[in-house]
Coordinates of C-alpha atoms in Angstrom, one line a residue:
X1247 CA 2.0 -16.9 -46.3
X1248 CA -0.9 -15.3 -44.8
X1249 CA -0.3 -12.8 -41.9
X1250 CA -1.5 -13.9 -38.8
X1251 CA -4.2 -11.9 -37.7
X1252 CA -4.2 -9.7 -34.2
X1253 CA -7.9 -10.7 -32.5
X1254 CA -7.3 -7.5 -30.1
X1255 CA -7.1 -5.1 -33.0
X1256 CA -10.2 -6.8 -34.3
X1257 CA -12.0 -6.3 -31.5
X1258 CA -11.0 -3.0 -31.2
X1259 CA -11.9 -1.3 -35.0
X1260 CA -15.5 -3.0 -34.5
X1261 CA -16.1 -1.4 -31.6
X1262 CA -14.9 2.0 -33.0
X1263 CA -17.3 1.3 -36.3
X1264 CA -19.9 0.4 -34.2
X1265 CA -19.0 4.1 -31.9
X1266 CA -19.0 5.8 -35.8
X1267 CA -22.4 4.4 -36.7
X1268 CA -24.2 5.6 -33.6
X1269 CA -22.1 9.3 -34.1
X1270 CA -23.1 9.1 -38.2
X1271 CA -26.9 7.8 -37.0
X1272 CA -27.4 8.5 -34.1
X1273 CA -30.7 8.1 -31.9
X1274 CA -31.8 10.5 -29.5
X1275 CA -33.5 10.5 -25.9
X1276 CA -34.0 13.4 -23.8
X1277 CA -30.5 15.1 -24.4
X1278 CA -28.8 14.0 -27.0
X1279 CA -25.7 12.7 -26.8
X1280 CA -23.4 12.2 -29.7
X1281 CA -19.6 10.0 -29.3
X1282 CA -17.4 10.7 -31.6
X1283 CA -14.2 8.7 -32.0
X1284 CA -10.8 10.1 -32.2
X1285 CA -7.8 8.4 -31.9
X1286 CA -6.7 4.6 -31.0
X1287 CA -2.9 4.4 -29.9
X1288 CA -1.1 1.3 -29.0
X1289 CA 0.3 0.7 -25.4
X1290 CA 3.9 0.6 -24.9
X1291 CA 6.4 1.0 -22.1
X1292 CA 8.5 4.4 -22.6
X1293 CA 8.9 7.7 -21.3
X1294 CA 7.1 11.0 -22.8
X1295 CA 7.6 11.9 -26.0
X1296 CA 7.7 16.0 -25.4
X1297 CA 4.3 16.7 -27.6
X1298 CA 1.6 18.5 -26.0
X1299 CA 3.1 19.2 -23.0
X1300 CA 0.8 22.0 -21.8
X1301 CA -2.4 20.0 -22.8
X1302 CA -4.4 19.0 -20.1
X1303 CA -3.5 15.3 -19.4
X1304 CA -5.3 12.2 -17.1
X1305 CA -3.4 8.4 -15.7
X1306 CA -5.2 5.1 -16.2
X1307 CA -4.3 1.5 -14.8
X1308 CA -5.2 -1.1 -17.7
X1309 CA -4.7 -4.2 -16.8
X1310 CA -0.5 -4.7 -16.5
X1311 CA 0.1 -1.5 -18.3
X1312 CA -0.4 2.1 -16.4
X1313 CA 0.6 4.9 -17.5
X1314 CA 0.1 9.4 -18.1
X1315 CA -1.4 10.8 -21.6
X1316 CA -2.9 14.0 -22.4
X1317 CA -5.8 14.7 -24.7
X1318 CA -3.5 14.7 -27.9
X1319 CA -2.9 10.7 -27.0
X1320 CA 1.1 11.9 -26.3
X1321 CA 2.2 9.5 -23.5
X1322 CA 3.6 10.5 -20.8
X1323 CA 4.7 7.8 -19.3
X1324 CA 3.8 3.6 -19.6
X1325 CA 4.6 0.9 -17.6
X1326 CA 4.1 -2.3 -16.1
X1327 CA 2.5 -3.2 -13.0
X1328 CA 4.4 -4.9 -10.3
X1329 CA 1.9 -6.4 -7.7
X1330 CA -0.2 -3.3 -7.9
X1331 CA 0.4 1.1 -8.4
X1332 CA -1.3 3.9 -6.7
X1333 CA -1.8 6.5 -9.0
X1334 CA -2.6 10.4 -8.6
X1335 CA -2.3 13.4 -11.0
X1336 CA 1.7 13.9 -10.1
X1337 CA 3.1 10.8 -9.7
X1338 CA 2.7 7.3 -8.8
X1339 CA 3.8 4.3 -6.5
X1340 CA 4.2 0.8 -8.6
X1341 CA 4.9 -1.7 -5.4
X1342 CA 6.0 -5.2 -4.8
X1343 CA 3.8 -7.7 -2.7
X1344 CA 6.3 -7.2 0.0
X1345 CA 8.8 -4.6 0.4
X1346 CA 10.4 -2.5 2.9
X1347 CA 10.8 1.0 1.2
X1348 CA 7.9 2.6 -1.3
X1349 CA 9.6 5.1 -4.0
X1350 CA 7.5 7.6 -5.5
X1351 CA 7.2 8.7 -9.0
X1352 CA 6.6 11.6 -11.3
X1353 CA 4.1 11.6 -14.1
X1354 CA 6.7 11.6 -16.4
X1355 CA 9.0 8.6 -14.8
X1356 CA 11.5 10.3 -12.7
X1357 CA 11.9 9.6 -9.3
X1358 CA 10.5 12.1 -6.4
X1359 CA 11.6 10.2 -3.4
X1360 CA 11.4 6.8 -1.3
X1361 CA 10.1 6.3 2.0
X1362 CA 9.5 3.5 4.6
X1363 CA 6.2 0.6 4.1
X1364 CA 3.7 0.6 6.5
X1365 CA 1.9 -1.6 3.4
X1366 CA -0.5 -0.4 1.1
X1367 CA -0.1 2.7 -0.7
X1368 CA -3.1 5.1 -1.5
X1369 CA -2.9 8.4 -2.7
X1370 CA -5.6 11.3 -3.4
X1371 CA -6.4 12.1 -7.1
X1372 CA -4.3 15.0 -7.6
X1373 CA -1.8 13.6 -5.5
X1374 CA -1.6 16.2 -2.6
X1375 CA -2.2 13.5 -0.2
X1376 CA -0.2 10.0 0.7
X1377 CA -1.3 7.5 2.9
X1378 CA -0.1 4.0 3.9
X1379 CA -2.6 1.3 5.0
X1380 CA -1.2 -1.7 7.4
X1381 CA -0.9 -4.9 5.6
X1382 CA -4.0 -6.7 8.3
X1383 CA -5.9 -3.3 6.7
X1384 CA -5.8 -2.4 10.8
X1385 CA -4.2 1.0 10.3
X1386 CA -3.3 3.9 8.3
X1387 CA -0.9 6.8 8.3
X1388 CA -0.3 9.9 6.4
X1389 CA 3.0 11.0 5.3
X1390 CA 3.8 14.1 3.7
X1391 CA 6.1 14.9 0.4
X1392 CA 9.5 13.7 2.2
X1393 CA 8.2 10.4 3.3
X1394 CA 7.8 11.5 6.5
X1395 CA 5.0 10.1 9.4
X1396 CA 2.7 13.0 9.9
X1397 CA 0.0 10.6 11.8
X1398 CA -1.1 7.1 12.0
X1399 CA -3.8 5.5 13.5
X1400 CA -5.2 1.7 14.1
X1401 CA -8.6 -0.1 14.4
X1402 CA -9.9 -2.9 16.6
X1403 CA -11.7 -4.2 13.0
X1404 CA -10.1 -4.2 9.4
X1405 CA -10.6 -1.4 6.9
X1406 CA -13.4 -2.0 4.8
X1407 CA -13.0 1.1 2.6
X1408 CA -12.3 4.4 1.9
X1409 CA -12.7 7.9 0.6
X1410 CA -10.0 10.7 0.3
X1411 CA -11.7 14.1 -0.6
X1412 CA -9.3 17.3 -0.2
X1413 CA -9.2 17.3 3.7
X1414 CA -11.6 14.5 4.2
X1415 CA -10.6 11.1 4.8
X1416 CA -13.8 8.4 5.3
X1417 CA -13.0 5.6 6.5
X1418 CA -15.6 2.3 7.0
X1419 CA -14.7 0.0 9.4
X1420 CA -15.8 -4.3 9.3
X1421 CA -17.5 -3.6 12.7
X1422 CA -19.7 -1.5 11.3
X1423 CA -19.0 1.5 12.4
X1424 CA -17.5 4.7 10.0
X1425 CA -14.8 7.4 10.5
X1426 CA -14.3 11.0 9.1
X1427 CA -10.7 12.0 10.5
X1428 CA -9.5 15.6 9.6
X1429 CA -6.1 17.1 8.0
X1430 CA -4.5 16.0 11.2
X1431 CA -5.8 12.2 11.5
X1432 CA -8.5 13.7 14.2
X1433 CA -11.8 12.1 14.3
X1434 CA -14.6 14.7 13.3
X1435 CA -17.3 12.9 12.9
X1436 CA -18.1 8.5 13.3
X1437 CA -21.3 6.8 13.2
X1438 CA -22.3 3.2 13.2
X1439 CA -25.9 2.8 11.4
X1440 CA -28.2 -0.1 13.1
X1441 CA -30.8 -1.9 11.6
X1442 CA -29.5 -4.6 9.7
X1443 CA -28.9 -8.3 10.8
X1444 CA -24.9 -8.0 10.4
X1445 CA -23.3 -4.5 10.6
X1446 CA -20.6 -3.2 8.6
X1447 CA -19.8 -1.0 6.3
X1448 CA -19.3 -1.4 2.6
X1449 CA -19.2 1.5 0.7
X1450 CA -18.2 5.2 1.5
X1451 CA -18.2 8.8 0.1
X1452 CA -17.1 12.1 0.6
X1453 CA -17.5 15.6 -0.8
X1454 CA -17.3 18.5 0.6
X1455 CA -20.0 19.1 3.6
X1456 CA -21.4 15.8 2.5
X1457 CA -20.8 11.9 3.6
X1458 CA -22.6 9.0 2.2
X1459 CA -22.3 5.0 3.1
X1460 CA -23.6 2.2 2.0
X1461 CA -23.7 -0.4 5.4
X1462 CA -25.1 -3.5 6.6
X1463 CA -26.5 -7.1 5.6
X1464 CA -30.4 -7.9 5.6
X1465 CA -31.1 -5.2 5.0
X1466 CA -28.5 -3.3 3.0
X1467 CA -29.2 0.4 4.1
X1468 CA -28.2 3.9 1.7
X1469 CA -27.1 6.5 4.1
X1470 CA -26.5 10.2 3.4
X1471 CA -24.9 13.1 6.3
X1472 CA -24.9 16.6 5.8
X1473 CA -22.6 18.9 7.6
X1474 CA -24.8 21.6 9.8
X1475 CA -24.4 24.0 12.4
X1476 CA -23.6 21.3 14.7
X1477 CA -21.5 19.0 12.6
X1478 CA -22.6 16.4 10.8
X1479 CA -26.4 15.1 10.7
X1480 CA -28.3 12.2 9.0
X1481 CA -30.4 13.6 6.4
X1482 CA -31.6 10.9 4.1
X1483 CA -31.8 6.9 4.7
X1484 CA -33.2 3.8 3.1
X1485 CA -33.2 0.2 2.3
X1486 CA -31.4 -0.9 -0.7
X1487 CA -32.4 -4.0 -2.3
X1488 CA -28.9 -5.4 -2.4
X1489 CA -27.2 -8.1 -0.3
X1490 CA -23.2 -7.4 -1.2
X1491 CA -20.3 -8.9 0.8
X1492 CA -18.2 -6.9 -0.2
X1493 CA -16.8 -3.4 -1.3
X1494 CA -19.5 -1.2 -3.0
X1495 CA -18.8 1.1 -5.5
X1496 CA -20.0 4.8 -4.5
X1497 CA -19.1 8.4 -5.6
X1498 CA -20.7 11.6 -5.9
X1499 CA -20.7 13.3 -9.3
X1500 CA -18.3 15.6 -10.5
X1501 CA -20.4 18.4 -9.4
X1502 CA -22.0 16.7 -6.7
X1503 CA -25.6 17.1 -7.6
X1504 CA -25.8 13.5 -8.0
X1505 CA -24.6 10.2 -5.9
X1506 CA -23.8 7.0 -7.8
X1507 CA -24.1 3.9 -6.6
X1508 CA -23.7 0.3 -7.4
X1509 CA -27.0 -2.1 -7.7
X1510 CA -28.1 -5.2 -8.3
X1511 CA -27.6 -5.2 -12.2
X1512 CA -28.5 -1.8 -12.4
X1513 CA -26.9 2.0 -10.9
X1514 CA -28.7 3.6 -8.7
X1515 CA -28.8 7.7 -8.9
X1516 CA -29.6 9.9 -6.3
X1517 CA -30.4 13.8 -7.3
X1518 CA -29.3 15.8 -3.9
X1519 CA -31.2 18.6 -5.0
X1520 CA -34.6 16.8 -4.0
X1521 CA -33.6 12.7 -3.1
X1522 CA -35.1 11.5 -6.2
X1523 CA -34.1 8.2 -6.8
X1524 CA -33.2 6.9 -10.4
X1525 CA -32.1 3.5 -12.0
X1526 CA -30.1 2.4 -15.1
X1527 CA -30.1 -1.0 -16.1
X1528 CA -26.6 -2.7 -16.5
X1529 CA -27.1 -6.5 -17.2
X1530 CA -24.3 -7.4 -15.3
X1531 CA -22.1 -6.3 -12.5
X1532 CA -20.9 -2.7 -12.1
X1533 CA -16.7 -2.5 -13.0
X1534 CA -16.4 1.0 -12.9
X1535 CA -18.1 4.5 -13.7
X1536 CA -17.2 8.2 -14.6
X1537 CA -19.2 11.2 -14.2
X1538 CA -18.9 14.9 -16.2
X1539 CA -21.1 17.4 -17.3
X1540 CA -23.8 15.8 -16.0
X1541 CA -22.8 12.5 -18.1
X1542 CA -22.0 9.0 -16.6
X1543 CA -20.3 6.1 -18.3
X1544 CA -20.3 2.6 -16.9
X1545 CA -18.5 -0.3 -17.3
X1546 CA -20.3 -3.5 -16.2
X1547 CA -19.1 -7.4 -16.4
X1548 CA -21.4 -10.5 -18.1
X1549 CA -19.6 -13.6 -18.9
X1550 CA -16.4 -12.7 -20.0
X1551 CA -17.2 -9.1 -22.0
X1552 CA -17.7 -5.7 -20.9
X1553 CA -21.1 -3.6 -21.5
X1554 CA -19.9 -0.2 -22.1
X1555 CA -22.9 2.8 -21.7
X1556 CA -23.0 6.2 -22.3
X1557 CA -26.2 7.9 -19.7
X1558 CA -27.4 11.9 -19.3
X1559 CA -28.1 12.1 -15.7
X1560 CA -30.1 11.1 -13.9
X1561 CA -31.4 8.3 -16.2
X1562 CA -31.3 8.6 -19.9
X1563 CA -29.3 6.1 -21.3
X1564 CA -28.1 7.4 -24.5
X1565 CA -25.9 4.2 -25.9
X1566 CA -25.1 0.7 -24.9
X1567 CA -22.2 -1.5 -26.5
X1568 CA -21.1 -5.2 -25.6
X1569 CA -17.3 -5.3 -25.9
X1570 CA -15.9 -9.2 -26.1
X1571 CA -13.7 -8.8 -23.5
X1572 CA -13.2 -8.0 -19.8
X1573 CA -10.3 -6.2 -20.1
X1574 CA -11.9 -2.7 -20.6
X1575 CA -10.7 0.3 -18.3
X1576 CA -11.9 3.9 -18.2
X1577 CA -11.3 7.8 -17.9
X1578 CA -13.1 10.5 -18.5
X1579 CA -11.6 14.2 -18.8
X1580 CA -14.8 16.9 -19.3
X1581 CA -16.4 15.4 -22.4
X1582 CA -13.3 13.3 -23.9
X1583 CA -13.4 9.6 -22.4
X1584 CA -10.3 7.2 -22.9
X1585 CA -10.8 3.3 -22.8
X1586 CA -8.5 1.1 -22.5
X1587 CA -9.1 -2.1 -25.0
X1588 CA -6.9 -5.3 -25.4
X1589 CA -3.1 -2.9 -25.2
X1590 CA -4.5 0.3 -27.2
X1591 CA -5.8 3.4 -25.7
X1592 CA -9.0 5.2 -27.1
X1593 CA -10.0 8.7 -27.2
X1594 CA -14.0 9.0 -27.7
X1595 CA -15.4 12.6 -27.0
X1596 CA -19.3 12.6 -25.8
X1597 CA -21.0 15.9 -28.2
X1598 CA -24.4 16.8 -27.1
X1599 CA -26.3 18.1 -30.2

């Protein structure tokens, strides 16, 4: 009888020969960036196995699995997804479509505590922050480690998107119209950009003394604010050629030299330092991206597979894979990057030679 073979695993040891080849040969431009395999673990529901403990460690949602590892590939903690889970560096919240109370979660699967629904959980990376947004996405309130209401606040328009930075919270509003609130839910700065034939707002980002938002519909318009003397101040603005309806993806890099954004089959890069704009092409819709040491890895959708690239900012694309499957998800630690592939977890570490 022959064994019946596992098209996932397949999939997943050519894509790590194909990862070898380019590490054994590689091909350099500009820097040059090596990836180097080096480990593949199945994913499986269970608490952590005690390895490791004091390695540095990163969560991932993949798919209906989420779960806490550390560089070693030692789990943490897996589970399964229930509607959806808000992650963060200390704990999570898996929640029902509909349910009264929200618990909260340690990294490692123990509970923390519970507290009341306003609806939607969100939570800031390393999990100092929790915030509930109404289920009409009209509102949102903070609460602090006991579940209690520290704030809350509601809009005229739905929620749009968001960004939680440290002791920024941006929000972008359907009307058009953006809001930086403070620790204590205070509006610090708002600003609705004109221009374009429909206004709202569709992509935001925060960093430290620094906002940026992608808003508007014919035209699509890039807009960066920089905090001065006087608070907040445009500094840089221009016309994308875009037309989304819907949520763009945005960040700054990890060091904030560089903002990231979303394109029409491409990513967009903007150096700070001197507004230099930059484009890598994608060939297909932008899923997700990472930055580190001045690296970004993207994940972008084209009928059915994933296009996974390896870049040195601002715009040297260093490697480019097609992976025959959507179901790819991504983390990046410094140099090490983990991708989640068809129920196993990768470890690839980026070398620059």
């Amino acid at each position: 009888m022959h064994k019946k073979k596992n098209p996932g695993r397949l999939l997943l040891i050519t894509f790590l020969v194909l990862i070898s080849y380019s590490f054994l040969f590689p091909y350099p431009l500009g820097r040059e960036l090596y990836l180097k395999p080096v480990w593949a673990k199945e994913l499986r529901a269970g608490n952590f196995n005690g390895k490791s403990e004091n390695e540095p460690f990163t969560w991932l949602k993949m798919g209906d699995f989420f779960g806490y590892f550390n560089l070693s590939g030692d789990f943490y903690y897996v589970g399964r997804v229930f509607f959806d889970v808000a992650m963060s560096n200390i704990g999570f919240v898996n929640f029902a479509k509909i349910t009264e109370n929200l618990v909260f979660i340690d990294n490692k699967g123990r509970f923390l505590f519970s507290f009341k629904s306003y609806g939607y959980p969100v939570l800031a990376d390393q999990g100092e922050r929790i915030f509930t947004v109404n289920t009409d996405l009209c509102g949102i309130q903070e609460l602090n480690r006991e579940g209690e209401l520290l704030w809350q606040k509601e809009f005229a328009t739905p929620i749009t998107t968001l960004s939680i930075k440290e002791d920024y919270l941006l929000i972008g509003l359907l009307e058009g119209r953006f809001e930086l609130l403070d620790r204590e839910g205070l509006l610090e700065f708002e600003f609705t950009p004109t221009g374009s034939r429909i206004e709202t707002i569709l992509g935001v980002a925060a960093m430290e003394g620094r906002l940026a938002v992608v808003s508007g519909i014919d035209p699509q318009q890039l807009s960066v604010f920089e905090k001065k003397d006087q608070g907040f101040a445009p500094v840089f603005s221009r016309n994308l050629d875009t037309d989304f309806r819907r949520e763009v993806i945005i960040d700054f890099s990890e060091d904030g030299r560089y903002l990231i954004l979303e394109g029409s089959n491409e990513v967009s890069v903007v150096d700070m330092n001197n507004r230099s704009s930059y484009s890598l092409p994608t060939s297909g819709r932008l899923k997700d991206f990472s930055t580190a040491n001045e690296i970004l890895v993207t994940l972008s959708e084209v009928g059915g597979s994933t296009i996974f690239q390896v870049s040195g900012l601002p715009n040297q694309l260093q490697y480019s894979e097609l992976i025959s499957t959507e179901h790819v998800f991504l983390r990046q630690i410094d140099e090490h990057l983990f991708l989640a592939i068809n129920g196993h977890l990768v470890r690839i570490d980026v070398l620059e030679g």
